[in-house]
Every structure is written in C-alpha cells, then in structure tokens.
PDB file of C-alpha atoms in Angstrom:
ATOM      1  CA  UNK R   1       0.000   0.000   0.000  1.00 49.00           C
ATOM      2  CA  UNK R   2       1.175   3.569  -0.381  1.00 56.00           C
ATOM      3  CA  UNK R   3       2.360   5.009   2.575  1.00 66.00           C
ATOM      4  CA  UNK R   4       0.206   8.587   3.433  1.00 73.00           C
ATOM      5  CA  UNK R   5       1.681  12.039   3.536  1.00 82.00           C
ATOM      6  CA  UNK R   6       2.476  13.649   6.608  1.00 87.00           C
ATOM      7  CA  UNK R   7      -0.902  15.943   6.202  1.00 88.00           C
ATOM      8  CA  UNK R   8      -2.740  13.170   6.168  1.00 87.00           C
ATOM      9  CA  UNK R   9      -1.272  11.297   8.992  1.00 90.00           C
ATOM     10  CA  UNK R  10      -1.749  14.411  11.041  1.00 88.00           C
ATOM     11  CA  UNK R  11      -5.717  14.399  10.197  1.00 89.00           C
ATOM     12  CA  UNK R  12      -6.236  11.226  10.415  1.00 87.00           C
ATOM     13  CA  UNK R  13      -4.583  11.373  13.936  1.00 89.00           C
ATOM     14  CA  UNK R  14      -7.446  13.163  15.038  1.00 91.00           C
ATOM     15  CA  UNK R  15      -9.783  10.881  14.124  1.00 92.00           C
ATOM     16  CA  UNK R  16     -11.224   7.710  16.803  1.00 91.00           C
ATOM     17  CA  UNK R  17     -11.814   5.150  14.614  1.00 91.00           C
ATOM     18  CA  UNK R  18     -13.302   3.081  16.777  1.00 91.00           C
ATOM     19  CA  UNK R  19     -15.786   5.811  17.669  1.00 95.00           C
ATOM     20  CA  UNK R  20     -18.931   6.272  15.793  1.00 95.00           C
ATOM     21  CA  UNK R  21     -19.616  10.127  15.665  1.00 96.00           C
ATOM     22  CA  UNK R  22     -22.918  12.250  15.277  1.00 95.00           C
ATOM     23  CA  UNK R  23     -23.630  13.764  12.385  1.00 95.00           C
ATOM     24  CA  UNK R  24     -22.355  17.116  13.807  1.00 95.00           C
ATOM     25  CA  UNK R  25     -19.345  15.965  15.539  1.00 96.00           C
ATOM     26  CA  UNK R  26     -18.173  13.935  12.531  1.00 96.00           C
ATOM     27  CA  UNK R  27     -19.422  16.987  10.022  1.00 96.00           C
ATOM     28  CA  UNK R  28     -17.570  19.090  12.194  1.00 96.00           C
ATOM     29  CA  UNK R  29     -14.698  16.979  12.306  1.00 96.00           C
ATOM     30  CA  UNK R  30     -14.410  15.990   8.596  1.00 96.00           C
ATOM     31  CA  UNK R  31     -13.799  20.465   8.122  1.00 95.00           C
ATOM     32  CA  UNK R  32     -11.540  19.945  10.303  1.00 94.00           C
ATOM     33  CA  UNK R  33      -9.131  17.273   8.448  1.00 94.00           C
ATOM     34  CA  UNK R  34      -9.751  18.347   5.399  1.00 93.00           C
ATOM     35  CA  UNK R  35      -6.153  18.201   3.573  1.00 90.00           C
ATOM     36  CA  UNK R  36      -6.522  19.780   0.379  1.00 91.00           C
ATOM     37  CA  UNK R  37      -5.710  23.567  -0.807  1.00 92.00           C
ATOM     38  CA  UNK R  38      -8.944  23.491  -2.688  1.00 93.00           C
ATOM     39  CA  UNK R  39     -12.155  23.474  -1.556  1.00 93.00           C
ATOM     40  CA  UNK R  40     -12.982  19.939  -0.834  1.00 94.00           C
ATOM     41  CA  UNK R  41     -16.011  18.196  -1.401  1.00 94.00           C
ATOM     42  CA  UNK R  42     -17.868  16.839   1.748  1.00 96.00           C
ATOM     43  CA  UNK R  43     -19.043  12.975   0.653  1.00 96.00           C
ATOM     44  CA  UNK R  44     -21.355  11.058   2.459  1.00 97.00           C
ATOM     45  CA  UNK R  45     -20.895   7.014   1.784  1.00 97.00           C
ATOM     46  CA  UNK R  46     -23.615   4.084   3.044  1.00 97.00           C
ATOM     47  CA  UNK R  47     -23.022   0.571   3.447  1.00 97.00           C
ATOM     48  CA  UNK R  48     -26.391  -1.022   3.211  1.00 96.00           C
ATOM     49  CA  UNK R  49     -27.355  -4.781   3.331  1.00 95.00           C
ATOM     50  CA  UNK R  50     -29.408  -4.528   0.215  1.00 96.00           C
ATOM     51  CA  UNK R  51     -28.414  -6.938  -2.553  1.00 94.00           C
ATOM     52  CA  UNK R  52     -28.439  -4.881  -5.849  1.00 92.00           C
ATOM     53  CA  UNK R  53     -29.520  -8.153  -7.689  1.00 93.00           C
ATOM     54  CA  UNK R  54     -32.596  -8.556  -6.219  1.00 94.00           C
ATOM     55  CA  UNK R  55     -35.564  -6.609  -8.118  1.00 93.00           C
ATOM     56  CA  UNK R  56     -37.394  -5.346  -5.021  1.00 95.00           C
ATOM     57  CA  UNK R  57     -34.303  -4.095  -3.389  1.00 95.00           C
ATOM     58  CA  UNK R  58     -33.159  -1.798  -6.019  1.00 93.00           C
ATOM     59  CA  UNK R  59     -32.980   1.997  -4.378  1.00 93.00           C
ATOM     60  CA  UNK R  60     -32.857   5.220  -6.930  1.00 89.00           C
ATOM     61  CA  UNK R  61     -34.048   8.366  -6.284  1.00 88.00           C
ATOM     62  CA  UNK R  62     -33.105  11.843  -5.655  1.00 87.00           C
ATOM     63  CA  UNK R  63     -33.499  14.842  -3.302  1.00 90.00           C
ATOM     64  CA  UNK R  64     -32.792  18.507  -3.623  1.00 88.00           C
ATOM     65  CA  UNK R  65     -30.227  19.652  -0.803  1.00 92.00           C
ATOM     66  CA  UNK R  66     -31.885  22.929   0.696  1.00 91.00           C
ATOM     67  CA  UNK R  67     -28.277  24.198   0.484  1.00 93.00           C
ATOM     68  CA  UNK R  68     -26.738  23.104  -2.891  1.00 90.00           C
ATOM     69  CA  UNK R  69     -23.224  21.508  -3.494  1.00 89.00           C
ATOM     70  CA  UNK R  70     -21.616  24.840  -3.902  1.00 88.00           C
ATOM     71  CA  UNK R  71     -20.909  24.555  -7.393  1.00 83.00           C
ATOM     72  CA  UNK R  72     -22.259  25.687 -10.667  1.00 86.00           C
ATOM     73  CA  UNK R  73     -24.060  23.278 -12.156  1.00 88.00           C
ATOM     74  CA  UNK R  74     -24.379  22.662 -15.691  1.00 93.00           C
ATOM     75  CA  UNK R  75     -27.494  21.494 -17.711  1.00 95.00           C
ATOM     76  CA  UNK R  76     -28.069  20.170 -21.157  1.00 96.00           C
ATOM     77  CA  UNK R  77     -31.599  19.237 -22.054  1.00 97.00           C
ATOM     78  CA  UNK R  78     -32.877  16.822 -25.088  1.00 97.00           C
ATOM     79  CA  UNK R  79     -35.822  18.333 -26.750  1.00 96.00           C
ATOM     80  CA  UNK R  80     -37.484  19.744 -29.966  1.00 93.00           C
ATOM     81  CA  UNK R  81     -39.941  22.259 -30.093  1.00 94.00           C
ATOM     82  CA  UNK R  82     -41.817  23.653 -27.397  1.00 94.00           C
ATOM     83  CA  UNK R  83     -39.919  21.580 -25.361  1.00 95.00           C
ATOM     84  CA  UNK R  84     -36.522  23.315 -26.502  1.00 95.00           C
ATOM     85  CA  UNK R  85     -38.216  26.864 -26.265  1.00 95.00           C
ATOM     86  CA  UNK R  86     -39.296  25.968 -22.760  1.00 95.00           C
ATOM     87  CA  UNK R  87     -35.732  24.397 -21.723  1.00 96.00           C
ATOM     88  CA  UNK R  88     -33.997  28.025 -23.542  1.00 96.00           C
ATOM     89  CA  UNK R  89     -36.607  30.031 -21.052  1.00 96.00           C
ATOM     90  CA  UNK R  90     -35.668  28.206 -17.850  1.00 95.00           C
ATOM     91  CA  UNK R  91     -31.854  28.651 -18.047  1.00 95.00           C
ATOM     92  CA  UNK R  92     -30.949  25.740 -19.707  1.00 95.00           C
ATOM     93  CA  UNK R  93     -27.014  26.085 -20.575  1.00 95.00           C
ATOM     94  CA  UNK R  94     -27.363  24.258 -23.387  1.00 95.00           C
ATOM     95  CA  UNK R  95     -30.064  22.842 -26.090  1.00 96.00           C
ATOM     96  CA  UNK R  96     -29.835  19.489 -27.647  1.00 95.00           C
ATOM     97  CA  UNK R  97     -32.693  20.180 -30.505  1.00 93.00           C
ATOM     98  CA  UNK R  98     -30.089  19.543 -33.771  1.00 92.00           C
ATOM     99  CA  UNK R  99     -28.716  16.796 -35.435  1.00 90.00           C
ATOM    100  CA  UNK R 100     -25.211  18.578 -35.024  1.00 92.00           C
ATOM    101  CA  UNK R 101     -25.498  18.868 -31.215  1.00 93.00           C
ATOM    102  CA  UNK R 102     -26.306  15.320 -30.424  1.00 93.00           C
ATOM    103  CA  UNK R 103     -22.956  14.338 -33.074  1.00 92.00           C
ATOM    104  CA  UNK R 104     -21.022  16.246 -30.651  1.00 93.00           C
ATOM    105  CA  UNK R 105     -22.068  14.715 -27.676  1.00 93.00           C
ATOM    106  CA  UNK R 106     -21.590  11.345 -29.515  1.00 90.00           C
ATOM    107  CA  UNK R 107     -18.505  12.006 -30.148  1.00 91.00           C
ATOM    108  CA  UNK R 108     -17.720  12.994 -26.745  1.00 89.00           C
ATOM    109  CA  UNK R 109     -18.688  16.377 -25.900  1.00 90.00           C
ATOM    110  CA  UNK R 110     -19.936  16.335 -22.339  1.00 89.00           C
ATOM    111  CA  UNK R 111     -19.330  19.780 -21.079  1.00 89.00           C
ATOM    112  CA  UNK R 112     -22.725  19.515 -18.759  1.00 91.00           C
ATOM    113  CA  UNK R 113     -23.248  17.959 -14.955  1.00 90.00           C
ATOM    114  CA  UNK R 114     -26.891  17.040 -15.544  1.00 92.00           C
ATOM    115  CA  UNK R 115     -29.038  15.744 -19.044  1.00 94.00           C
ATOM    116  CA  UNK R 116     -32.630  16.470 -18.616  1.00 96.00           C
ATOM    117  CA  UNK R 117     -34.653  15.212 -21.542  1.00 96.00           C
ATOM    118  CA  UNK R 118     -38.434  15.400 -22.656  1.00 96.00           C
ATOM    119  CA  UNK R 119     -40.163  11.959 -23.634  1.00 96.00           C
ATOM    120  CA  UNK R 120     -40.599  12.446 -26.778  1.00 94.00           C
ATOM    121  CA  UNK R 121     -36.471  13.185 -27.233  1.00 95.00           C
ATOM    122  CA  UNK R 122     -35.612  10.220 -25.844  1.00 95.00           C
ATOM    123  CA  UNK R 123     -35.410   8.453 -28.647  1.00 92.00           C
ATOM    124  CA  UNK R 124     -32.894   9.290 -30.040  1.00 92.00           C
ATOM    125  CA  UNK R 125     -30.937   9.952 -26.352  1.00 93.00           C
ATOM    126  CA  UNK R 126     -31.070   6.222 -26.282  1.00 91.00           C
ATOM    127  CA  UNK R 127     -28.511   5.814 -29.104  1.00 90.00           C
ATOM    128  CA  UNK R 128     -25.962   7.534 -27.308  1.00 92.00           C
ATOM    129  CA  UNK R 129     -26.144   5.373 -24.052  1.00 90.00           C
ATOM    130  CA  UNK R 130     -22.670   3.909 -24.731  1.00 91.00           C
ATOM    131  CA  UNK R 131     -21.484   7.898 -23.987  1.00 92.00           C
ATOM    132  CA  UNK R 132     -24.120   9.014 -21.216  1.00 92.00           C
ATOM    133  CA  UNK R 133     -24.435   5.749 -19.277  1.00 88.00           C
ATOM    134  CA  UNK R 134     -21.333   5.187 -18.232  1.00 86.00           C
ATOM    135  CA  UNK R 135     -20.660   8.621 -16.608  1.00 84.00           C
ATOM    136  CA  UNK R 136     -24.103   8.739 -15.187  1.00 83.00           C
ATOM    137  CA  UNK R 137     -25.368  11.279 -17.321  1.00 90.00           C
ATOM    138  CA  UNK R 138     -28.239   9.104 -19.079  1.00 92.00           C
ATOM    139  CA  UNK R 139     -31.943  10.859 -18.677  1.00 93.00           C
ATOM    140  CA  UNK R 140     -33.673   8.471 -16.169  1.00 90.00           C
ATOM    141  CA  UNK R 141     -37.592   8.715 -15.263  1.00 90.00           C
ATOM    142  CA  UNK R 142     -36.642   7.322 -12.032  1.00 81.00           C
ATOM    143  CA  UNK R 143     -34.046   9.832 -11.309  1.00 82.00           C
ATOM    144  CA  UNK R 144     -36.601  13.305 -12.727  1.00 87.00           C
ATOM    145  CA  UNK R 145     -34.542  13.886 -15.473  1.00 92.00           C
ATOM    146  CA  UNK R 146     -37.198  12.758 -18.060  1.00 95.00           C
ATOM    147  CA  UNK R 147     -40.373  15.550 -18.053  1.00 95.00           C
ATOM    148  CA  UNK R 148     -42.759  16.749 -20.305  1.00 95.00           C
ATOM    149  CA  UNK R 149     -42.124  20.072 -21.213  1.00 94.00           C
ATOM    150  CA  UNK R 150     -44.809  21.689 -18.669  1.00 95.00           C
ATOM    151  CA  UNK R 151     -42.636  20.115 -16.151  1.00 94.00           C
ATOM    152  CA  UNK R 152     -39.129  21.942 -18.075  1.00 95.00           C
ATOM    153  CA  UNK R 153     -38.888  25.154 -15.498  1.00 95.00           C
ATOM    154  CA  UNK R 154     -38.908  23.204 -12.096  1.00 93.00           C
ATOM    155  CA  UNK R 155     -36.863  20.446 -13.228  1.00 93.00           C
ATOM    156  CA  UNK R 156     -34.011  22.842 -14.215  1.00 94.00           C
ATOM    157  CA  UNK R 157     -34.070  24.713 -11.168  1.00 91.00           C
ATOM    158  CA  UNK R 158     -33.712  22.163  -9.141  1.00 89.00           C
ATOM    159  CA  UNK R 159     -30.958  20.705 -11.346  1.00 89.00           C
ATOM    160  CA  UNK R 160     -29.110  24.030 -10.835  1.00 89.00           C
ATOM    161  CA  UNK R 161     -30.051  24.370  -6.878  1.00 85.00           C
ATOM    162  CA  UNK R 162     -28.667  21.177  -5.615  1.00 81.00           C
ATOM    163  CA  UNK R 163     -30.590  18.663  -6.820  1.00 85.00           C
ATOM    164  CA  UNK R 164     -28.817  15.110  -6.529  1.00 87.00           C
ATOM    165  CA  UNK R 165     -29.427  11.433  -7.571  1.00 87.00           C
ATOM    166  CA  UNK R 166     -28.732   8.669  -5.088  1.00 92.00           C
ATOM    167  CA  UNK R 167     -28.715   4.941  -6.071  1.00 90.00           C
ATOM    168  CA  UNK R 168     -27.777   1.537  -5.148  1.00 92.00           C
ATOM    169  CA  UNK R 169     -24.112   0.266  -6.646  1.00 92.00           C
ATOM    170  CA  UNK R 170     -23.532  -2.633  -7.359  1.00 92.00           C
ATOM    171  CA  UNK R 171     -21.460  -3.393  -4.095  1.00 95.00           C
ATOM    172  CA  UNK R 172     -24.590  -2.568  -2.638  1.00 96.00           C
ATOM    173  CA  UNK R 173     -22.972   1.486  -1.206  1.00 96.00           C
ATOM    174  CA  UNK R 174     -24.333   4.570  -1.686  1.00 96.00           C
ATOM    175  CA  UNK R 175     -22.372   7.332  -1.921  1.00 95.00           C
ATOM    176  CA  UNK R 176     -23.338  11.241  -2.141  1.00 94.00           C
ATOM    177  CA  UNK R 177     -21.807  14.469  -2.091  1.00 94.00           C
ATOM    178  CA  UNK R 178     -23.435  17.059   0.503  1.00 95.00           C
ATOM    179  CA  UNK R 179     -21.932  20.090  -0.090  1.00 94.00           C
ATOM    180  CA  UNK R 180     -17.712  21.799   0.366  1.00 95.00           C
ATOM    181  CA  UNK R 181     -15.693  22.219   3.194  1.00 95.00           C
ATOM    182  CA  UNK R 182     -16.343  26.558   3.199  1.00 96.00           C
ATOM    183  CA  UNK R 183     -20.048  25.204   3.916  1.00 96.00           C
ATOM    184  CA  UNK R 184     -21.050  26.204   7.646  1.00 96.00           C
ATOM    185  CA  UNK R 185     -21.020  23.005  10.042  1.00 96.00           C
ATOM    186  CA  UNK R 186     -25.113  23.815   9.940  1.00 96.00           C
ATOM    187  CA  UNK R 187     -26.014  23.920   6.339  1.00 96.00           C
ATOM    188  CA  UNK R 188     -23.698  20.234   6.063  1.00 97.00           C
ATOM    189  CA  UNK R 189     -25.985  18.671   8.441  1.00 96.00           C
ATOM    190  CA  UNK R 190     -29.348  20.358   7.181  1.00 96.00           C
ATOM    191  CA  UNK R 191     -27.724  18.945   4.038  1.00 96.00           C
ATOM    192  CA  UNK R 192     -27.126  15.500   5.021  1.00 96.00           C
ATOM    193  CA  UNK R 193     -30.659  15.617   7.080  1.00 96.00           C
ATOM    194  CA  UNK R 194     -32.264  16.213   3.681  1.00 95.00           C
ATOM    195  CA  UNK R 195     -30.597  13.057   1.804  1.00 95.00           C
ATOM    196  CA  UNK R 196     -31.060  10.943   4.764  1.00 95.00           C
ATOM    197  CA  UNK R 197     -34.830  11.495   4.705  1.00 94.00           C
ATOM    198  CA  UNK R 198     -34.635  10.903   1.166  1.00 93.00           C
ATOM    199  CA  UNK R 199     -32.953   8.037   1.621  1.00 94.00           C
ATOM    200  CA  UNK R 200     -35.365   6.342   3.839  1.00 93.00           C
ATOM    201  CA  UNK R 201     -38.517   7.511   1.620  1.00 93.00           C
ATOM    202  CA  UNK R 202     -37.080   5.676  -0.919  1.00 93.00           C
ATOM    203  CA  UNK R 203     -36.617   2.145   1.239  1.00 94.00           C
ATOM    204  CA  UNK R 204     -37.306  -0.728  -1.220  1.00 94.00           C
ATOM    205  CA  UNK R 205     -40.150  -2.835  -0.306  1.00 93.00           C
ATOM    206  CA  UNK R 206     -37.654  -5.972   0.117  1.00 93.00           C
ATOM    207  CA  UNK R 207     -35.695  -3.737   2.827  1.00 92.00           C
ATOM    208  CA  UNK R 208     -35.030  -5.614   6.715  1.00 89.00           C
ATOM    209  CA  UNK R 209     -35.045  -3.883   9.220  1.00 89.00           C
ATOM    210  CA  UNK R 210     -32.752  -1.152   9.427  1.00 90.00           C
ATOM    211  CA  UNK R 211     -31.361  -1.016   5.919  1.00 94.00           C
ATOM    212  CA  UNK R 212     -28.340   1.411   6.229  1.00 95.00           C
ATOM    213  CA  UNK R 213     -25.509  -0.906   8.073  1.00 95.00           C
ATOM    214  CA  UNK R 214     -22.811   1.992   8.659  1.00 95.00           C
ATOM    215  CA  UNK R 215     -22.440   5.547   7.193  1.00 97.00           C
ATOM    216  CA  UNK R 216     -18.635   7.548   6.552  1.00 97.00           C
ATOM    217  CA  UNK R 217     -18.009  10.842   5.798  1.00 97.00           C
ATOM    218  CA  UNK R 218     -14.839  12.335   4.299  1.00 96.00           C
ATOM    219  CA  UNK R 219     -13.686  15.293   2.275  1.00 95.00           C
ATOM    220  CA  UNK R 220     -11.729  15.345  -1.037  1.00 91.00           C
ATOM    221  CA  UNK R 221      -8.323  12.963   0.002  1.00 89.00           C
ATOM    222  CA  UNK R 222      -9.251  13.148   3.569  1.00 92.00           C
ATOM    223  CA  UNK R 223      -9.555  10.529   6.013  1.00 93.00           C
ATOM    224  CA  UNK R 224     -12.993   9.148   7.028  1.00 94.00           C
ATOM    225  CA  UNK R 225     -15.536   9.159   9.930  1.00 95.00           C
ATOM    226  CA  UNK R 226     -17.937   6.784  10.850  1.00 96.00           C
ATOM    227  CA  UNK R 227     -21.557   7.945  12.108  1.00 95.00           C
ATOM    228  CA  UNK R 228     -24.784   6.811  14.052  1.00 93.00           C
ATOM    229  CA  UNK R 229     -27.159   5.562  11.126  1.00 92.00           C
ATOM    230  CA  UNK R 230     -29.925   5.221  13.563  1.00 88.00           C
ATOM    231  CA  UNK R 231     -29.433   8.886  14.563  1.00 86.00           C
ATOM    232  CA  UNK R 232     -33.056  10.875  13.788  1.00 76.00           C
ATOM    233  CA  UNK R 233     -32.004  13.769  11.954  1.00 67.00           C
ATOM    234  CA  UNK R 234     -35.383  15.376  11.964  1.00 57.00           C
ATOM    235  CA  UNK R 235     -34.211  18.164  14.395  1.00 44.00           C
ATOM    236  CA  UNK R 236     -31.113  19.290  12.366  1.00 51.00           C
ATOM    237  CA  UNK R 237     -30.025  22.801  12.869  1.00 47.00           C
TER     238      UNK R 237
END
C-alpha cells in the first residue's frame, strides 16, 4: 500500500476510529481534516445490506439539498420544439434540438453535470447510451430527469439548486456528495438531514429492518468518519 503524507497522517490522527460520531461531531470533524488547498467536497458514503440483484431491493431516487453543493451546475436538455423553447426560457445552458449537437455529444462532448430530456427526445438519447451511461449522465424517469415540457422550469431549477441522484451500486454502497468544506457546520448537516430522509422515503419494499448498516463521511483525500445511522435527523439545525 502507499504510505500517506504527513498531512494526512496528522488528520487522520485526530480521528477515533473506533468511535462512531454524530452527524455534527463527525461533520464538524471531517472540516476539520480536510487536507486539500482546494475546496474539498464533503461525501457522504452508506453501506447497506441490500443486494443490488434482487428486483425489489433496487434503491434510486433523488433529493434537492436545501443548500446546494456549492458549485455551478451545468445542464443540457434533449428536446425539440416547445420543449426546446421551454428548456432556452428556464436557463438551460445548453439545447440538444439539432442533429449537429447530439454528433457532438456522440462524439464525446460532455461539457454539462446534468441531461434532462423530454419523452418524446428520448429516442434518439437512447442511441448515445454507450457515452451518457457510463458517466451517469443518461436521462432516467426514475431519477426526474425525463419531463414533459410543462414540467421543463422546475426540473431545471432544481438541477441548478442542488438537486442530486442517489442509487444503489452494485457493491450494494451509496455514496453522495453534501456540499464543500467553506459550507457552515449547519447547512452540512441540514444537508445530510435532507438526503437521509430521502434516503429512507425511498426504502425498497424488500428492505429488513434497518437497511443502512454503517455511514462515513470524508472530504476530497481526507480521512474518514464513521456515524450513528440510527441517529433521527429530523431536528437538524
């Protein structure tokens, strides 16, 4: 194994790993070791004893963070006609309605963070699956990123706000950003609060018992803490 730098031993020095933290003390903690010059990312990883095999205990779905990611997100929406006018009205940052646009993105443009596409669109979005699917950038009607054009405005703005997709790998983790290290400890837990309600919401009928087996949060390169996943969050401040 590599050995770790000395910022990294230091950070990690601080850390009980035999201790399982509350959300704030671990929130608060994982500011505290972050390592990096930039401005980390705050990630939130679940190991759950579902078995991603098993049809009834598949678990997609996603939640808007009341305090975004801290980043600017980008969105590209499929669509033709009103659909594209509607996308072009609600901020979208860019339009696939052209033969020429969708080439590009075949052949490997993916300047965007989020594809939203209308039904009828997603026809043809289905030929480029080999380029969207692997990066997790495929329109899903399970993740809100498939909507009639009515639906356009309030699916882009929560795209842009801080709208994220959990899901189920196929080690059976979830894993989910919350927010950046220059977040206040409060808005990272209201934050987490907000995907861990989502997270339950979305329990698969073939769930036991308490689905979520242990929770870690890190930053960018930092080291990890674990955290009560039977902690009720619904009093986060």
């Amino acid at each position: 194994m590599a050995k770790h730098g000395k910022k990294y031993t230091a950070a990690a020095a601080k850390v009980d790993i035999d201790k399982v933290y509350s959300a704030k003390e671990a929130i608060t903690l994982a500011k505290e070791t972050s390592i990096t010059k930039f401005d980390s990312t705050v990630e939130v990883h679940m190991r759950t004893s579902l078995d991603s095999r098993q049809a009834d205990q598949q678990l997609r779905d996603v939640v808007v963070l009341p305090h975004g990611l801290g980043k600017t997100v980008r969105v590209l929406v499929f669509a033709t006609g009103e659909g594209a006018v509607a996308a072009r009205a609600a901020g979208a940052d860019l339009v696939a309605d052209d033969d020429e646009t969708m080439k590009k993105i075949e052949g490997g443009m993916l300047d965007f963070d989020v594809a939203i596409s209308t039904p009828d669109a997603m026809g043809k979005v289905g030929r480029l699956g080999r380029v969207l699917g692997p990066r997790g950038l495929m329109p899903n009607p399970k993740a809100g990123t498939v909507v009639p054009a009515s639906d356009m405005e309030r699916a882009i703005r929560e795209a842009k706000a801080g709208r994220v997709e959990f899901r189920l790998d196929k080690t059976n983790n979830i894993h989910v950003s919350i927010g950046k290290v220059s977040f206040e400890v409060n808005k990272l837990i209201e934050n987490y609060a907000a995907l861990m309600d989502g997270v339950n919401k979305a329990r698969p009928s073939g769930a036991k018992g308490n689905f979520i087996k242990r929770i870690t949060v890190t930053t960018t390169m930092g080291p990890g803490m674990k955290m009560d996943p039977n902690e009720h969050m619904d009093g986060a401040e």
